[in-house]
PDB file of C-alpha atoms and ligand atoms in Angstrom:
ATOM      1  CA  MET J  94    -167.502  86.398 114.653  1.00  0.00           C
ATOM      2  CA  ARG J  95    -165.320  88.094 112.063  1.00  0.00           C
ATOM      3  CA  ILE J  96    -162.360  90.377 112.740  1.00  0.00           C
ATOM      4  CA  GLY J  97    -160.573  92.819 110.432  1.00  0.00           C
ATOM      5  CA  LEU J  98    -157.482  95.001 110.750  1.00  0.00           C
ATOM      6  CA  GLY J  99    -156.960  98.328 109.006  1.00  0.00           C
ATOM      7  CA  TYR J 100    -154.049 100.729 108.703  1.00  0.00           C
ATOM      8  CA  ASP J 101    -153.541 103.990 106.857  1.00  0.00           C
ATOM      9  CA  VAL J 102    -151.142 106.916 106.754  1.00  0.00           C
ATOM     10  CA  HIS J 103    -151.444 110.299 105.028  1.00  0.00           C
ATOM     11  CA  ARG J 104    -149.024 113.206 104.677  1.00  0.00           C
ATOM     12  CA  LEU J 105    -149.846 116.508 106.361  1.00  0.00           C
ATOM     13  CA  THR J 106    -149.610 119.525 104.113  1.00  0.00           C
ATOM     14  CA  ALA J 107    -150.358 123.247 104.346  1.00  0.00           C
ATOM     15  CA  GLY J 108    -153.418 124.588 102.557  1.00  0.00           C
ATOM     16  CA  ARG J 109    -155.738 121.639 103.261  1.00  0.00           C
ATOM     17  CA  PRO J 110    -158.481 121.426 105.898  1.00  0.00           C
ATOM     18  CA  LEU J 111    -157.869 118.703 108.504  1.00  0.00           C
ATOM     19  CA  TYR J 112    -160.634 116.091 108.552  1.00  0.00           C
ATOM     20  CA  LEU J 113    -160.243 113.325 111.127  1.00  0.00           C
ATOM     21  CA  GLY J 114    -162.834 110.925 112.467  1.00  0.00           C
ATOM     22  CA  GLY J 115    -165.514 112.572 110.360  1.00  0.00           C
ATOM     23  CA  ILE J 116    -165.083 116.072 111.784  1.00  0.00           C
ATOM     24  CA  ARG J 117    -163.080 119.136 110.779  1.00  0.00           C
ATOM     25  CA  ILE J 118    -160.357 120.030 113.247  1.00  0.00           C
ATOM     26  CA  PRO J 119    -158.706 123.451 113.382  1.00  0.00           C
ATOM     27  CA  HIS J 120    -155.030 123.026 112.428  1.00  0.00           C
ATOM     28  CA  ASP J 121    -152.460 124.726 110.203  1.00  0.00           C
ATOM     29  CA  LYS J 122    -152.174 121.643 107.969  1.00  0.00           C
ATOM     30  CA  GLY J 123    -154.503 119.035 106.511  1.00  0.00           C
ATOM     31  CA  LEU J 124    -154.119 115.490 105.221  1.00  0.00           C
ATOM     32  CA  LEU J 125    -153.146 115.063 101.595  1.00  0.00           C
ATOM     33  CA  GLY J 126    -155.284 112.631  99.635  1.00  0.00           C
ATOM     34  CA  HIS J 127    -157.578 112.103  96.697  1.00  0.00           C
ATOM     35  CA  SER J 128    -160.466 112.143  99.192  1.00  0.00           C
ATOM     36  CA  ASP J 129    -160.562 114.395 102.272  1.00  0.00           C
ATOM     37  CA  GLY J 130    -157.665 112.258 103.594  1.00  0.00           C
ATOM     38  CA  ASP J 131    -159.482 111.194 106.787  1.00  0.00           C
ATOM     39  CA  VAL J 132    -156.988 108.589 107.912  1.00  0.00           C
ATOM     40  CA  ILE J 133    -159.146 107.382 110.839  1.00  0.00           C
ATOM     41  CA  ILE J 134    -162.111 106.583 108.614  1.00  0.00           C
ATOM     42  CA  HIS J 135    -159.854 104.967 106.001  1.00  0.00           C
ATOM     43  CA  ALA J 136    -158.334 102.622 108.585  1.00  0.00           C
ATOM     44  CA  VAL J 137    -161.805 101.789 109.936  1.00  0.00           C
ATOM     45  CA  ILE J 138    -163.076 101.090 106.412  1.00  0.00           C
ATOM     46  CA  ASP J 139    -160.184  98.704 105.735  1.00  0.00           C
ATOM     47  CA  ALA J 140    -160.848  96.913 109.029  1.00  0.00           C
ATOM     48  CA  LEU J 141    -164.532  96.515 108.062  1.00  0.00           C
ATOM     49  CA  LEU J 142    -163.666  95.340 104.548  1.00  0.00           C
ATOM     50  CA  GLY J 143    -161.080  92.920 105.894  1.00  0.00           C
ATOM     51  CA  ALA J 144    -163.634  91.412 108.263  1.00  0.00           C
ATOM     52  CA  SER J 145    -166.279  91.131 105.557  1.00  0.00           C
ATOM     53  CA  GLY J 146    -163.968  89.651 102.921  1.00  0.00           C
ATOM     54  CA  GLU J 147    -164.575  92.552 100.508  1.00  0.00           C
ATOM     55  CA  GLY J 148    -161.003  93.541  99.715  1.00  0.00           C
ATOM     56  CA  ASP J 149    -159.751  96.991 100.602  1.00  0.00           C
ATOM     57  CA  ILE J 150    -160.529 100.683 100.292  1.00  0.00           C
ATOM     58  CA  GLY J 151    -158.290 101.194  97.243  1.00  0.00           C
ATOM     59  CA  ARG J 152    -160.169  98.547  95.301  1.00  0.00           C
ATOM     60  CA  LEU J 153    -163.596  99.871  96.247  1.00  0.00           C
ATOM     61  CA  PHE J 154    -162.798 103.582  95.940  1.00  0.00           C
ATOM     62  CA  PRO J 155    -159.822 103.965  93.560  1.00  0.00           C
ATOM     63  CA  ASP J 156    -157.941 107.276  93.609  1.00  0.00           C
ATOM     64  CA  SER J 157    -158.131 107.239  89.815  1.00  0.00           C
ATOM     65  CA  ASP J 158    -161.891 107.934  90.091  1.00  0.00           C
ATOM     66  CA  PRO J 159    -162.442 111.669  89.455  1.00  0.00           C
ATOM     67  CA  GLY J 160    -165.880 111.372  91.051  1.00  0.00           C
ATOM     68  CA  LEU J 161    -164.154 110.693  94.381  1.00  0.00           C
ATOM     69  CA  LYS J 162    -161.928 113.802  94.304  1.00  0.00           C
ATOM     70  CA  ASP J 163    -162.115 115.484  97.734  1.00  0.00           C
ATOM     71  CA  VAL J 164    -165.033 113.215  98.699  1.00  0.00           C
ATOM     72  CA  ARG J 165    -165.849 113.277 102.416  1.00  0.00           C
ATOM     73  CA  SER J 166    -164.805 109.936 103.868  1.00  0.00           C
ATOM     74  CA  VAL J 167    -167.987 109.735 105.968  1.00  0.00           C
ATOM     75  CA  LYS J 168    -169.749 109.115 102.654  1.00  0.00           C
ATOM     76  CA  LEU J 169    -167.417 106.210 101.894  1.00  0.00           C
ATOM     77  CA  LEU J 170    -168.006 104.771 105.367  1.00  0.00           C
ATOM     78  CA  LYS J 171    -171.789 104.935 104.881  1.00  0.00           C
ATOM     79  CA  ASP J 172    -171.403 103.059 101.608  1.00  0.00           C
ATOM     80  CA  VAL J 173    -169.264 100.346 103.240  1.00  0.00           C
ATOM     81  CA  VAL J 174    -171.662  99.830 106.166  1.00  0.00           C
ATOM     82  CA  SER J 175    -174.574  99.471 103.747  1.00  0.00           C
ATOM     83  CA  ARG J 176    -172.567  96.866 101.791  1.00  0.00           C
ATOM     84  CA  LEU J 177    -172.092  94.944 105.043  1.00  0.00           C
ATOM     85  CA  ARG J 178    -175.816  95.110 105.767  1.00  0.00           C
ATOM     86  CA  LYS J 179    -176.575  93.598 102.367  1.00  0.00           C
ATOM     87  CA  LYS J 180    -174.422  90.648 103.440  1.00  0.00           C
ATOM     88  CA  ARG J 181    -176.298  90.533 106.783  1.00  0.00           C
ATOM     89  CA  LEU J 182    -173.201  91.685 108.623  1.00  0.00           C
ATOM     90  CA  ARG J 183    -173.336  94.213 111.457  1.00  0.00           C
ATOM     91  CA  VAL J 184    -170.556  96.093 113.145  1.00  0.00           C
ATOM     92  CA  ASP J 185    -169.980  94.699 116.626  1.00  0.00           C
ATOM     93  CA  HIS J 186    -167.077  96.814 117.866  1.00  0.00           C
ATOM     94  CA  VAL J 187    -164.382  99.075 116.434  1.00  0.00           C
ATOM     95  CA  ASP J 188    -161.191 100.138 118.172  1.00  0.00           C
ATOM     96  CA  VAL J 189    -158.794 102.751 116.834  1.00  0.00           C
ATOM     97  CA  ILE J 190    -155.319 104.072 117.595  1.00  0.00           C
ATOM     98  CA  VAL J 191    -154.393 107.260 115.775  1.00  0.00           C
ATOM     99  CA  VAL J 192    -150.738 108.308 115.807  1.00  0.00           C
ATOM    100  CA  ALA J 193    -150.270 112.072 115.501  1.00  0.00           C
ATOM    101  CA  GLU J 194    -147.697 114.436 116.948  1.00  0.00           C
ATOM    102  CA  SER J 195    -150.123 117.340 116.638  1.00  0.00           C
ATOM    103  CA  PRO J 196    -152.809 118.460 117.068  1.00  0.00           C
ATOM    104  CA  ARG J 197    -153.739 116.773 120.362  1.00  0.00           C
ATOM    105  CA  LEU J 198    -156.836 114.755 119.482  1.00  0.00           C
ATOM    106  CA  GLY J 199    -158.272 113.721 122.846  1.00  0.00           C
ATOM    107  CA  PRO J 200    -160.545 116.789 123.094  1.00  0.00           C
ATOM    108  CA  TYR J 201    -162.177 115.848 119.756  1.00  0.00           C
ATOM    109  CA  PHE J 202    -162.930 112.184 120.448  1.00  0.00           C
ATOM    110  CA  GLU J 203    -166.446 112.715 121.794  1.00  0.00           C
ATOM    111  CA  ALA J 204    -167.416 114.729 118.708  1.00  0.00           C
ATOM    112  CA  MET J 205    -165.894 112.052 116.454  1.00  0.00           C
ATOM    113  CA  LYS J 206    -167.836 109.326 118.260  1.00  0.00           C
ATOM    114  CA  GLU J 207    -171.079 111.263 117.853  1.00  0.00           C
ATOM    115  CA  VAL J 208    -170.493 111.212 114.077  1.00  0.00           C
ATOM    116  CA  LEU J 209    -168.975 107.755 113.609  1.00  0.00           C
ATOM    117  CA  ALA J 210    -170.950 105.547 116.043  1.00  0.00           C
ATOM    118  CA  PRO J 211    -174.336 106.201 114.356  1.00  0.00           C
ATOM    119  CA  LEU J 212    -172.787 105.557 110.936  1.00  0.00           C
ATOM    120  CA  LEU J 213    -171.382 102.274 112.202  1.00  0.00           C
ATOM    121  CA  GLY J 214    -174.687 101.445 113.903  1.00  0.00           C
ATOM    122  CA  VAL J 215    -173.114 100.932 117.323  1.00  0.00           C
ATOM    123  CA  PRO J 216    -173.549 102.545 120.745  1.00  0.00           C
ATOM    124  CA  LEU J 217    -170.829 105.006 121.753  1.00  0.00           C
ATOM    125  CA  ASP J 218    -169.104 102.464 123.999  1.00  0.00           C
ATOM    126  CA  ARG J 219    -168.535 100.106 121.057  1.00  0.00           C
ATOM    127  CA  LEU J 220    -166.243 102.580 119.339  1.00  0.00           C
ATOM    128  CA  GLY J 221    -162.836 103.022 120.963  1.00  0.00           C
ATOM    129  CA  LEU J 222    -160.713 106.027 119.999  1.00  0.00           C
ATOM    130  CA  LYS J 223    -157.214 106.417 121.348  1.00  0.00           C
ATOM    131  CA  ALA J 224    -154.382 108.754 120.370  1.00  0.00           C
ATOM    132  CA  LYS J 225    -150.642 108.448 120.703  1.00  0.00           C
ATOM    133  CA  THR J 226    -147.753 110.608 119.637  1.00  0.00           C
ATOM    134  CA  ASN J 227    -144.778 109.002 117.893  1.00  0.00           C
ATOM    135  CA  GLU J 228    -142.430 110.390 120.578  1.00  0.00           C
ATOM    136  CA  GLY J 229    -140.873 112.726 118.015  1.00  0.00           C
ATOM    137  CA  LEU J 230    -139.602 109.790 115.954  1.00  0.00           C
ATOM    138  CA  GLY J 231    -139.658 109.660 112.162  1.00  0.00           C
ATOM    139  CA  ASP J 232    -141.944 111.577 109.823  1.00  0.00           C
ATOM    140  CA  ILE J 233    -144.991 111.151 112.048  1.00  0.00           C
ATOM    141  CA  GLY J 234    -142.984 112.414 115.001  1.00  0.00           C
ATOM    142  CA  ARG J 235    -141.920 115.468 112.991  1.00  0.00           C
ATOM    143  CA  GLY J 236    -145.545 116.280 112.206  1.00  0.00           C
ATOM    144  CA  ARG J 237    -145.300 115.368 108.537  1.00  0.00           C
ATOM    145  CA  ALA J 238    -147.931 112.631 108.603  1.00  0.00           C
ATOM    146  CA  ILE J 239    -150.696 111.035 110.658  1.00  0.00           C
ATOM    147  CA  ALA J 240    -151.189 107.266 110.811  1.00  0.00           C
ATOM    148  CA  CYS J 241    -154.044 105.170 112.128  1.00  0.00           C
ATOM    149  CA  TRP J 242    -154.669 101.553 113.097  1.00  0.00           C
ATOM    150  CA  ALA J 243    -158.144 100.103 113.467  1.00  0.00           C
ATOM    151  CA  VAL J 244    -159.586  96.736 114.360  1.00  0.00           C
ATOM    152  CA  ALA J 245    -163.225  95.820 113.795  1.00  0.00           C
ATOM    153  CA  SER J 246    -165.375  92.861 114.746  1.00  0.00           C
ATOM    154  CA  LEU J 247    -168.548  92.016 112.846  1.00  0.00           C
ATOM    155  CA  ARG J 248    -171.473  89.790 113.682  1.00  0.00           C
ATOM    156  CA  THR J 249    -174.118  88.272 111.509  1.00  0.00           C
ATOM    157  CA  GLY J 250    -177.761  89.288 111.819  1.00  0.00           C
ATOM    158  CA  SER J 251    -179.914  92.300 111.156  1.00  0.00           C
ATOM    159  CA  ARG J 252    -180.733  93.521 114.668  1.00  0.00           C
ATOM    160  CA  SER J 253    -179.505  97.019 115.456  1.00  0.00           C
ATOM    161  CA  TYR J 254    -178.110  98.212 118.739  1.00  0.00           C
ATOM    162  CA  LYS J 255    -180.201 100.745 120.571  1.00  0.00           C
ATOM    163  CA  ARG J 256    -178.467 104.113 120.880  1.00  0.00           C
ATOM    164  CA  ASP J 257    -177.284 104.723 124.443  1.00  0.00           C
TER     165      ASP J 257
HETATM  166 MG1   MG W 582    -156.203 106.745 102.948  1.00  0.00          MG
END
């Protein structure tokens, strides 16, 4: 079994749509980034790349690449999972903690899972999504940024999970 850890943080800014966990969430600010800024997917990608020994998201998808400007991160995740498959690696389980003062994310987790679990090739119960606030502390606590931690385990083999 292989395990990888991912972390990411993006600033929140007015005038950007908020994409998190592959879905658009109504909010007065969005995440700043060269891509759509989806901090959950970026942390998951780094966990997958760490487990597969393929470096990190910045190396694979550099923010100097104009072709990746405002790219939807779901597209990057698809690319990463297909790279894993070429190495005969499958996602076994992913667990996520997203740290955001607002908006409250719990109501969106089911919709995120419906998007992310099929991309990862896992049943819904092999993708954990959890949210915490930062208790008002620091820039995240003041609503200036959202951070995310992710851990992923991979297994070798080509058999898919059946959807539940
Ligand atoms: Mg990022």
